[in-house]
Amino acid sequence: MDILHDRLARARASGAVFARTVAEPPWGLRLAGSIQLAVHTVVRGRGWLWLDDPAGAVELVPGEVTLVRGGPDHHIGHEPGADCLEPEDFRARHARDGSADDPGATVFLCGAYRFSGDIGGGLLEALPQVLTLSAAVGDPLRDVIGLLSHELATPEPGEPGGPTVLDRLLDVLLVLAIRTDFRRSPTAPRWYRACADPRLNAVLQAMHENAGRPWSIPELAAISGLSRAAFARTFRDALGQTPMQYLTDWRMALARDHLRTGQLTLTAISRTVGYSSPYAFAAAFRRHHGEPPGAWRERESHPANALHPHAH
């Protein structure tokens, strides 16, 4: 098991929204910053993407994927600074553009990715606001774009599993994009960079595979093949925290996601994340979050705090 896969598996897309659009110039689309992660790729033609300032627009060309993190609204258009419409108005204006095979039209895919829980959010925070990835010939990223395009271009009426296929294709697209960015980025998360050290990778995998085990420093040091002192120092240098702090943070991230889904009792959550009783878990959770797990779950489930991405 690898740590990036584990984090992504816990942050899978659910109800991802994807649309294939044909637009004849002039065209422009404004997308709300409440979308946690937008994914754009041009299949034919070209387009431009910008946040507030069209002067900083990036070109969208076939074979590339551009990811935009939630935050400010963003715009895509036939040229930088094009007049941009809300999704509903855009759809109405360009509804018939796809009927004629206009060589000047742009064909592009837009996706809105929704995460469940904190683990996906943590991955997003590690990405730049706008990330463009090129897919060379033979790059699996290009194959995934082709599959997405095909799936959207030829929707079979009543075809079973269609939304699931799109969700999983989007998952694969995101895995490839994040892996590509983290591999080359000096600001990749510390846990990702630490995985390059086989000694630390073995320890992190052990913690992730069995967060409920009552791990001790001697046990973890033995897995790393280092002395206790060397292990503690190496781990802290690489991750900026002690092994036990990292383990507690991971257990609490898992606990928050379990609390959110509401599928496990407090007793079951306590056992799953390594606490001997609900009381021990509640005390640790309160230390970590400043409130007991029940109060945290109640606050999180309140509709006022829910995120409603405006998908297109």
mmCIF file of C-alpha atoms in Angstrom:
data_model
loop_
_atom_site.group_PDB
_atom_site.id
_atom_site.type_symbol
_atom_site.label_atom_id
_atom_site.label_comp_id
_atom_site.label_asym_id
_atom_site.label_seq_id
_atom_site.Cartn_x
_atom_site.Cartn_y
_atom_site.Cartn_z
ATOM 1 C CA MET A 1 0.000 0.000 0.000
ATOM 2 C CA ASP A 2 1.264 3.493 -0.651
ATOM 3 C CA ILE A 3 0.376 6.516 1.466
ATOM 4 C CA LEU A 4 -0.818 8.710 -1.415
ATOM 5 C CA HIS A 5 -3.141 5.908 -2.555
ATOM 6 C CA ASP A 6 -4.448 5.471 0.988
ATOM 7 C CA ARG A 7 -5.248 9.167 1.349
ATOM 8 C CA LEU A 8 -6.863 9.328 -2.093
ATOM 9 C CA ALA A 9 -8.892 6.167 -1.473
ATOM 10 C CA ARG A 10 -10.394 7.877 1.579
ATOM 11 C CA ALA A 11 -11.112 11.025 -0.451
ATOM 12 C CA ARG A 12 -12.847 9.474 -3.430
ATOM 13 C CA ALA A 13 -15.103 11.495 -5.677
ATOM 14 C CA SER A 14 -18.778 11.167 -4.956
ATOM 15 C CA GLY A 15 -21.381 12.495 -7.365
ATOM 16 C CA ALA A 16 -18.709 14.180 -9.485
ATOM 17 C CA VAL A 17 -20.264 16.349 -12.174
ATOM 18 C CA PHE A 18 -18.750 16.323 -15.627
ATOM 19 C CA ALA A 19 -19.931 18.037 -18.807
ATOM 20 C CA ARG A 20 -18.753 18.014 -22.414
ATOM 21 C CA THR A 21 -19.329 21.350 -24.141
ATOM 22 C CA VAL A 22 -19.074 22.598 -27.707
ATOM 23 C CA ALA A 23 -18.865 26.410 -27.963
ATOM 24 C CA GLU A 24 -18.459 28.623 -30.994
ATOM 25 C CA PRO A 25 -16.659 31.940 -30.346
ATOM 26 C CA PRO A 26 -17.287 34.303 -28.781
ATOM 27 C CA TRP A 27 -17.802 32.320 -25.580
ATOM 28 C CA GLY A 28 -16.992 32.624 -21.879
ATOM 29 C CA LEU A 29 -17.975 30.767 -18.715
ATOM 30 C CA ARG A 30 -17.661 31.847 -15.065
ATOM 31 C CA LEU A 31 -17.359 29.097 -12.459
ATOM 32 C CA ALA A 32 -17.963 29.535 -8.745
ATOM 33 C CA GLY A 33 -15.098 29.264 -6.272
ATOM 34 C CA SER A 34 -17.303 27.000 -4.139
ATOM 35 C CA ILE A 35 -16.388 24.075 -6.429
ATOM 36 C CA GLN A 36 -13.757 22.258 -4.355
ATOM 37 C CA LEU A 37 -11.771 21.220 -7.405
ATOM 38 C CA ALA A 38 -12.554 22.024 -11.042
ATOM 39 C CA VAL A 39 -10.967 19.993 -13.826
ATOM 40 C CA HIS A 40 -10.748 21.355 -17.387
ATOM 41 C CA THR A 41 -9.382 19.872 -20.567
ATOM 42 C CA VAL A 42 -9.790 20.945 -24.195
ATOM 43 C CA VAL A 43 -10.485 18.113 -26.644
ATOM 44 C CA ARG A 44 -10.444 20.285 -29.788
ATOM 45 C CA GLY A 45 -9.630 23.934 -30.406
ATOM 46 C CA ARG A 46 -8.318 26.182 -27.645
ATOM 47 C CA GLY A 47 -9.425 28.261 -24.694
ATOM 48 C CA TRP A 48 -8.036 30.441 -21.919
ATOM 49 C CA LEU A 49 -8.451 30.247 -18.146
ATOM 50 C CA TRP A 50 -7.948 33.029 -15.592
ATOM 51 C CA LEU A 51 -8.891 33.968 -12.024
ATOM 52 C CA ASP A 52 -9.374 37.724 -11.434
ATOM 53 C CA ASP A 53 -6.926 39.146 -13.951
ATOM 54 C CA PRO A 54 -7.151 38.114 -17.636
ATOM 55 C CA ALA A 55 -3.537 39.254 -18.041
ATOM 56 C CA GLY A 56 -2.517 36.134 -16.110
ATOM 57 C CA ALA A 57 -4.602 33.776 -18.280
ATOM 58 C CA VAL A 58 -3.233 30.307 -19.085
ATOM 59 C CA GLU A 59 -3.923 28.698 -22.436
ATOM 60 C CA LEU A 60 -5.904 25.457 -22.544
ATOM 61 C CA VAL A 61 -4.796 23.176 -25.373
ATOM 62 C CA PRO A 62 -5.583 19.546 -26.255
ATOM 63 C CA GLY A 63 -3.551 16.970 -24.339
ATOM 64 C CA GLU A 64 -3.351 19.048 -21.143
ATOM 65 C CA VAL A 65 -5.414 19.032 -17.958
ATOM 66 C CA THR A 66 -5.868 22.116 -15.794
ATOM 67 C CA LEU A 67 -6.977 21.804 -12.170
ATOM 68 C CA VAL A 68 -8.379 24.796 -10.239
ATOM 69 C CA ARG A 69 -8.733 24.676 -6.451
ATOM 70 C CA GLY A 70 -11.755 26.210 -4.760
ATOM 71 C CA GLY A 71 -11.445 29.806 -3.548
ATOM 72 C CA PRO A 72 -11.856 32.654 -6.024
ATOM 73 C CA ASP A 73 -14.206 32.285 -8.993
ATOM 74 C CA HIS A 74 -12.490 31.408 -12.256
ATOM 75 C CA HIS A 75 -13.257 32.011 -15.909
ATOM 76 C CA ILE A 76 -12.671 30.205 -19.175
ATOM 77 C CA GLY A 77 -13.236 31.766 -22.590
ATOM 78 C CA HIS A 78 -12.237 31.851 -26.251
ATOM 79 C CA GLU A 79 -9.768 34.651 -25.410
ATOM 80 C CA PRO A 80 -8.464 36.242 -22.195
ATOM 81 C CA GLY A 81 -11.003 38.706 -20.778
ATOM 82 C CA ALA A 82 -13.924 37.341 -22.822
ATOM 83 C CA ASP A 83 -17.380 38.190 -21.487
ATOM 84 C CA CYS A 84 -18.232 35.277 -19.165
ATOM 85 C CA LEU A 85 -21.716 33.960 -18.414
ATOM 86 C CA GLU A 86 -23.053 31.954 -15.490
ATOM 87 C CA PRO A 87 -23.327 28.218 -16.305
ATOM 88 C CA GLU A 88 -27.102 28.312 -16.872
ATOM 89 C CA ASP A 89 -26.936 31.277 -19.259
ATOM 90 C CA PHE A 90 -23.887 29.778 -20.989
ATOM 91 C CA ARG A 91 -25.715 26.490 -21.617
ATOM 92 C CA ALA A 92 -28.736 28.317 -23.018
ATOM 93 C CA ARG A 93 -26.637 30.466 -25.359
ATOM 94 C CA HIS A 94 -24.514 27.618 -26.710
ATOM 95 C CA ALA A 95 -27.145 24.862 -26.696
ATOM 96 C CA ARG A 96 -27.110 24.553 -30.497
ATOM 97 C CA ASP A 97 -23.371 25.029 -31.060
ATOM 98 C CA GLY A 98 -22.743 21.301 -31.017
ATOM 99 C CA SER A 99 -25.128 20.578 -33.905
ATOM 100 C CA ALA A 100 -22.878 22.092 -36.590
ATOM 101 C CA ASP A 101 -19.347 20.785 -37.075
ATOM 102 C CA ASP A 102 -17.805 24.261 -36.946
ATOM 103 C CA PRO A 103 -13.996 23.987 -37.243
ATOM 104 C CA GLY A 104 -13.719 27.188 -35.160
ATOM 105 C CA ALA A 105 -15.651 25.695 -32.221
ATOM 106 C CA THR A 106 -13.890 24.595 -29.039
ATOM 107 C CA VAL A 107 -14.795 21.235 -27.529
ATOM 108 C CA PHE A 108 -13.916 21.039 -23.836
ATOM 109 C CA LEU A 109 -14.645 18.994 -20.724
ATOM 110 C CA CYS A 110 -15.394 20.562 -17.338
ATOM 111 C CA GLY A 111 -15.552 18.581 -14.125
ATOM 112 C CA ALA A 112 -16.554 19.508 -10.587
ATOM 113 C CA TYR A 113 -14.932 17.268 -8.006
ATOM 114 C CA ARG A 114 -16.427 16.837 -4.543
ATOM 115 C CA PHE A 115 -14.549 15.314 -1.637
ATOM 116 C CA SER A 116 -15.868 13.821 1.526
ATOM 117 C CA GLY A 117 -13.976 14.574 4.704
ATOM 118 C CA ASP A 118 -10.753 16.246 5.717
ATOM 119 C CA ILE A 119 -8.284 13.892 4.077
ATOM 120 C CA GLY A 120 -9.229 15.038 0.576
ATOM 121 C CA GLY A 121 -9.156 18.656 1.733
ATOM 122 C CA GLY A 122 -5.594 18.192 2.963
ATOM 123 C CA LEU A 123 -4.531 16.940 -0.462
ATOM 124 C CA LEU A 124 -6.125 19.939 -2.154
ATOM 125 C CA GLU A 125 -4.343 22.411 0.127
ATOM 126 C CA ALA A 126 -1.027 21.015 -1.091
ATOM 127 C CA LEU A 127 -1.825 21.884 -4.719
ATOM 128 C CA PRO A 128 -1.259 25.296 -6.326
ATOM 129 C CA GLN A 129 -4.373 27.410 -7.067
ATOM 130 C CA VAL A 130 -4.124 26.610 -10.792
ATOM 131 C CA LEU A 131 -2.182 23.571 -12.014
ATOM 132 C CA THR A 132 -1.718 22.651 -15.676
ATOM 133 C CA LEU A 133 -0.371 19.219 -16.557
ATOM 134 C CA SER A 134 0.802 18.177 -20.018
ATOM 135 C CA ALA A 135 0.104 14.652 -21.172
ATOM 136 C CA ALA A 136 2.784 13.385 -23.552
ATOM 137 C CA VAL A 137 2.044 10.603 -26.021
ATOM 138 C CA GLY A 138 2.081 7.357 -24.047
ATOM 139 C CA ASP A 139 1.263 9.162 -20.795
ATOM 140 C CA PRO A 140 -1.674 7.440 -19.021
ATOM 141 C CA LEU A 141 -3.091 10.925 -18.356
ATOM 142 C CA ARG A 142 -3.802 11.236 -22.092
ATOM 143 C CA ASP A 143 -5.598 7.866 -22.098
ATOM 144 C CA VAL A 144 -7.809 8.941 -19.200
ATOM 145 C CA ILE A 145 -8.724 12.203 -20.982
ATOM 146 C CA GLY A 146 -9.639 10.148 -24.068
ATOM 147 C CA LEU A 147 -11.804 7.792 -21.991
ATOM 148 C CA LEU A 148 -13.557 10.715 -20.285
ATOM 149 C CA SER A 149 -14.209 12.369 -23.622
ATOM 150 C CA HIS A 150 -15.618 9.151 -25.080
ATOM 151 C CA GLU A 151 -17.805 8.486 -22.025
ATOM 152 C CA LEU A 152 -19.278 11.996 -22.235
ATOM 153 C CA ALA A 153 -19.578 12.151 -26.016
ATOM 154 C CA THR A 154 -21.539 8.921 -26.359
ATOM 155 C CA PRO A 155 -23.884 8.710 -23.365
ATOM 156 C CA GLU A 156 -25.993 5.588 -23.745
ATOM 157 C CA PRO A 157 -29.570 6.207 -22.556
ATOM 158 C CA GLY A 158 -30.076 4.368 -19.312
ATOM 159 C CA GLU A 159 -26.587 2.866 -19.478
ATOM 160 C CA PRO A 160 -26.000 1.327 -16.014
ATOM 161 C CA GLY A 161 -22.992 2.506 -14.078
ATOM 162 C CA GLY A 162 -22.415 5.712 -16.080
ATOM 163 C CA PRO A 163 -22.012 8.068 -13.100
ATOM 164 C CA THR A 164 -19.803 5.494 -11.330
ATOM 165 C CA VAL A 165 -17.535 5.241 -14.379
ATOM 166 C CA LEU A 166 -17.169 9.046 -14.453
ATOM 167 C CA ASP A 167 -16.439 9.197 -10.713
ATOM 168 C CA ARG A 168 -13.725 6.562 -10.993
ATOM 169 C CA LEU A 169 -12.205 8.096 -14.153
ATOM 170 C CA LEU A 170 -12.057 11.390 -12.300
ATOM 171 C CA ASP A 171 -10.365 9.619 -9.375
ATOM 172 C CA VAL A 172 -7.727 8.189 -11.721
ATOM 173 C CA LEU A 173 -7.255 11.599 -13.351
ATOM 174 C CA LEU A 174 -6.732 13.172 -9.924
ATOM 175 C CA VAL A 175 -4.281 10.471 -8.775
ATOM 176 C CA LEU A 176 -2.173 10.982 -11.910
ATOM 177 C CA ALA A 177 -2.338 14.783 -11.599
ATOM 178 C CA ILE A 178 -1.420 14.887 -7.900
ATOM 179 C CA ARG A 179 1.354 12.344 -8.336
ATOM 180 C CA THR A 180 2.820 14.337 -11.239
ATOM 181 C CA ASP A 181 2.673 17.605 -9.290
ATOM 182 C CA PHE A 182 4.018 16.210 -6.001
ATOM 183 C CA ARG A 183 6.896 14.489 -7.801
ATOM 184 C CA ARG A 184 8.189 17.791 -9.184
ATOM 185 C CA SER A 185 6.999 20.262 -6.535
ATOM 186 C CA PRO A 186 9.260 21.616 -3.771
ATOM 187 C CA THR A 187 6.087 22.293 -1.745
ATOM 188 C CA ALA A 188 4.765 18.706 -1.842
ATOM 189 C CA PRO A 189 3.475 17.608 1.591
ATOM 190 C CA ARG A 190 6.134 16.448 4.023
ATOM 191 C CA TRP A 191 4.553 12.990 4.351
ATOM 192 C CA TYR A 192 4.842 12.551 0.570
ATOM 193 C CA ARG A 193 8.519 13.535 0.500
ATOM 194 C CA ALA A 194 9.202 11.346 3.557
ATOM 195 C CA CYS A 195 7.913 8.326 1.612
ATOM 196 C CA ALA A 196 11.002 8.584 -0.610
ATOM 197 C CA ASP A 197 13.052 7.380 2.401
ATOM 198 C CA PRO A 198 12.441 3.593 2.546
ATOM 199 C CA ARG A 199 12.997 3.584 6.338
ATOM 200 C CA LEU A 200 10.285 6.192 6.951
ATOM 201 C CA ASN A 201 8.038 4.821 4.215
ATOM 202 C CA ALA A 202 7.891 1.458 6.004
ATOM 203 C CA VAL A 203 6.876 3.185 9.263
ATOM 204 C CA LEU A 204 4.238 5.411 7.641
ATOM 205 C CA GLN A 205 2.731 2.424 5.842
ATOM 206 C CA ALA A 206 2.541 0.486 9.109
ATOM 207 C CA MET A 207 0.747 3.392 10.834
ATOM 208 C CA HIS A 208 -1.698 3.845 7.944
ATOM 209 C CA GLU A 209 -2.450 0.134 7.574
ATOM 210 C CA ASN A 210 -3.147 -0.312 11.272
ATOM 211 C CA ALA A 211 -3.948 3.032 12.923
ATOM 212 C CA GLY A 212 -5.750 1.193 15.731
ATOM 213 C CA ARG A 213 -2.682 -0.667 16.944
ATOM 214 C CA PRO A 214 -1.125 0.649 20.200
ATOM 215 C CA TRP A 215 2.145 1.594 18.520
ATOM 216 C CA SER A 216 5.246 2.345 20.590
ATOM 217 C CA ILE A 217 8.439 4.146 19.590
ATOM 218 C CA PRO A 218 10.562 0.970 19.999
ATOM 219 C CA GLU A 219 8.212 -0.921 17.638
ATOM 220 C CA LEU A 220 8.264 1.833 15.029
ATOM 221 C CA ALA A 221 12.033 2.239 15.311
ATOM 222 C CA ALA A 222 12.428 -1.522 14.733
ATOM 223 C CA ILE A 223 10.365 -1.266 11.527
ATOM 224 C CA SER A 224 12.595 1.578 10.316
ATOM 225 C CA GLY A 225 15.769 -0.376 11.098
ATOM 226 C CA LEU A 226 17.135 2.600 13.064
ATOM 227 C CA SER A 227 17.962 3.015 16.732
ATOM 228 C CA ARG A 228 15.241 4.704 18.789
ATOM 229 C CA ALA A 229 17.145 7.986 18.978
ATOM 230 C CA ALA A 230 18.094 8.001 15.275
ATOM 231 C CA PHE A 231 14.523 7.092 14.285
ATOM 232 C CA ALA A 232 12.963 9.846 16.413
ATOM 233 C CA ARG A 233 15.408 12.422 15.006
ATOM 234 C CA THR A 234 15.034 11.289 11.364
ATOM 235 C CA PHE A 235 11.237 11.260 11.615
ATOM 236 C CA ARG A 236 11.052 14.721 13.191
ATOM 237 C CA ASP A 237 13.484 16.210 10.657
ATOM 238 C CA ALA A 238 11.459 14.833 7.741
ATOM 239 C CA LEU A 239 7.910 15.413 9.005
ATOM 240 C CA GLY A 240 8.235 18.311 11.421
ATOM 241 C CA GLN A 241 6.566 16.401 14.267
ATOM 242 C CA THR A 242 7.177 13.362 16.443
ATOM 243 C CA PRO A 243 5.979 9.907 15.347
ATOM 244 C CA MET A 244 3.275 9.966 18.041
ATOM 245 C CA GLN A 245 2.050 13.413 16.957
ATOM 246 C CA TYR A 246 1.811 12.190 13.356
ATOM 247 C CA LEU A 247 -0.036 9.050 14.467
ATOM 248 C CA THR A 248 -2.484 11.093 16.578
ATOM 249 C CA ASP A 249 -3.133 13.511 13.695
ATOM 250 C CA TRP A 250 -3.842 10.597 11.349
ATOM 251 C CA ARG A 251 -6.104 8.881 13.896
ATOM 252 C CA MET A 252 -8.036 12.128 14.390
ATOM 253 C CA ALA A 253 -8.434 12.633 10.622
ATOM 254 C CA LEU A 254 -9.855 9.101 10.364
ATOM 255 C CA ALA A 255 -12.083 9.711 13.401
ATOM 256 C CA ARG A 256 -13.488 12.945 11.920
ATOM 257 C CA ASP A 257 -14.362 11.159 8.693
ATOM 258 C CA HIS A 258 -16.064 8.328 10.640
ATOM 259 C CA LEU A 259 -17.974 10.871 12.749
ATOM 260 C CA ARG A 260 -19.124 12.659 9.600
ATOM 261 C CA THR A 261 -20.544 9.561 7.952
ATOM 262 C CA GLY A 262 -22.347 8.538 11.157
ATOM 263 C CA GLN A 263 -22.010 4.852 10.244
ATOM 264 C CA LEU A 264 -20.035 3.796 13.323
ATOM 265 C CA THR A 265 -20.803 4.171 17.023
ATOM 266 C CA LEU A 266 -18.359 6.056 19.238
ATOM 267 C CA THR A 267 -17.262 2.706 20.688
ATOM 268 C CA ALA A 268 -16.489 1.342 17.211
ATOM 269 C CA ILE A 269 -14.674 4.541 16.182
ATOM 270 C CA SER A 270 -12.611 4.460 19.389
ATOM 271 C CA ARG A 271 -11.510 0.894 18.708
ATOM 272 C CA THR A 272 -10.806 1.583 15.005
ATOM 273 C CA VAL A 273 -8.499 4.506 15.748
ATOM 274 C CA GLY A 274 -6.625 2.929 18.640
ATOM 275 C CA TYR A 275 -8.283 3.983 21.914
ATOM 276 C CA SER A 276 -9.140 1.519 24.656
ATOM 277 C CA SER A 277 -12.553 3.031 25.391
ATOM 278 C CA PRO A 278 -14.951 5.741 24.199
ATOM 279 C CA TYR A 279 -13.873 7.786 27.237
ATOM 280 C CA ALA A 280 -10.182 7.649 26.285
ATOM 281 C CA PHE A 281 -11.080 8.561 22.688
ATOM 282 C CA ALA A 282 -13.371 11.426 23.766
ATOM 283 C CA ALA A 283 -10.631 12.844 26.009
ATOM 284 C CA ALA A 284 -8.049 12.686 23.194
ATOM 285 C CA PHE A 285 -10.510 14.205 20.722
ATOM 286 C CA ARG A 286 -11.317 17.053 23.100
ATOM 287 C CA ARG A 287 -7.588 17.752 23.604
ATOM 288 C CA HIS A 288 -7.113 17.835 19.837
ATOM 289 C CA HIS A 289 -10.232 19.803 18.836
ATOM 290 C CA GLY A 290 -11.340 21.694 21.928
ATOM 291 C CA GLU A 291 -14.738 19.966 22.047
ATOM 292 C CA PRO A 292 -16.061 16.416 22.525
ATOM 293 C CA PRO A 293 -16.735 14.226 19.465
ATOM 294 C CA GLY A 294 -20.540 14.385 19.858
ATOM 295 C CA ALA A 295 -20.579 18.196 19.846
ATOM 296 C CA TRP A 296 -18.179 18.256 16.870
ATOM 297 C CA ARG A 297 -20.383 15.857 14.880
ATOM 298 C CA GLU A 298 -23.505 17.888 15.687
ATOM 299 C CA ARG A 299 -21.853 21.114 14.514
ATOM 300 C CA GLU A 300 -20.491 19.518 11.330
ATOM 301 C CA SER A 301 -23.848 18.029 10.401
ATOM 302 C CA HIS A 302 -25.601 21.395 10.700
ATOM 303 C CA PRO A 303 -26.769 22.455 7.216
ATOM 304 C CA ALA A 304 -25.326 25.948 7.636
ATOM 305 C CA ASN A 305 -21.842 24.437 7.583
ATOM 306 C CA ALA A 306 -22.408 22.186 4.589
ATOM 307 C CA LEU A 307 -20.583 22.931 1.365
ATOM 308 C CA HIS A 308 -22.823 23.071 -1.684
ATOM 309 C CA PRO A 309 -20.626 23.230 -4.774
ATOM 310 C CA HIS A 310 -22.328 24.844 -7.757
ATOM 311 C CA ALA A 311 -21.649 22.243 -10.376
ATOM 312 C CA HIS A 312 -22.225 22.747 -14.041
#
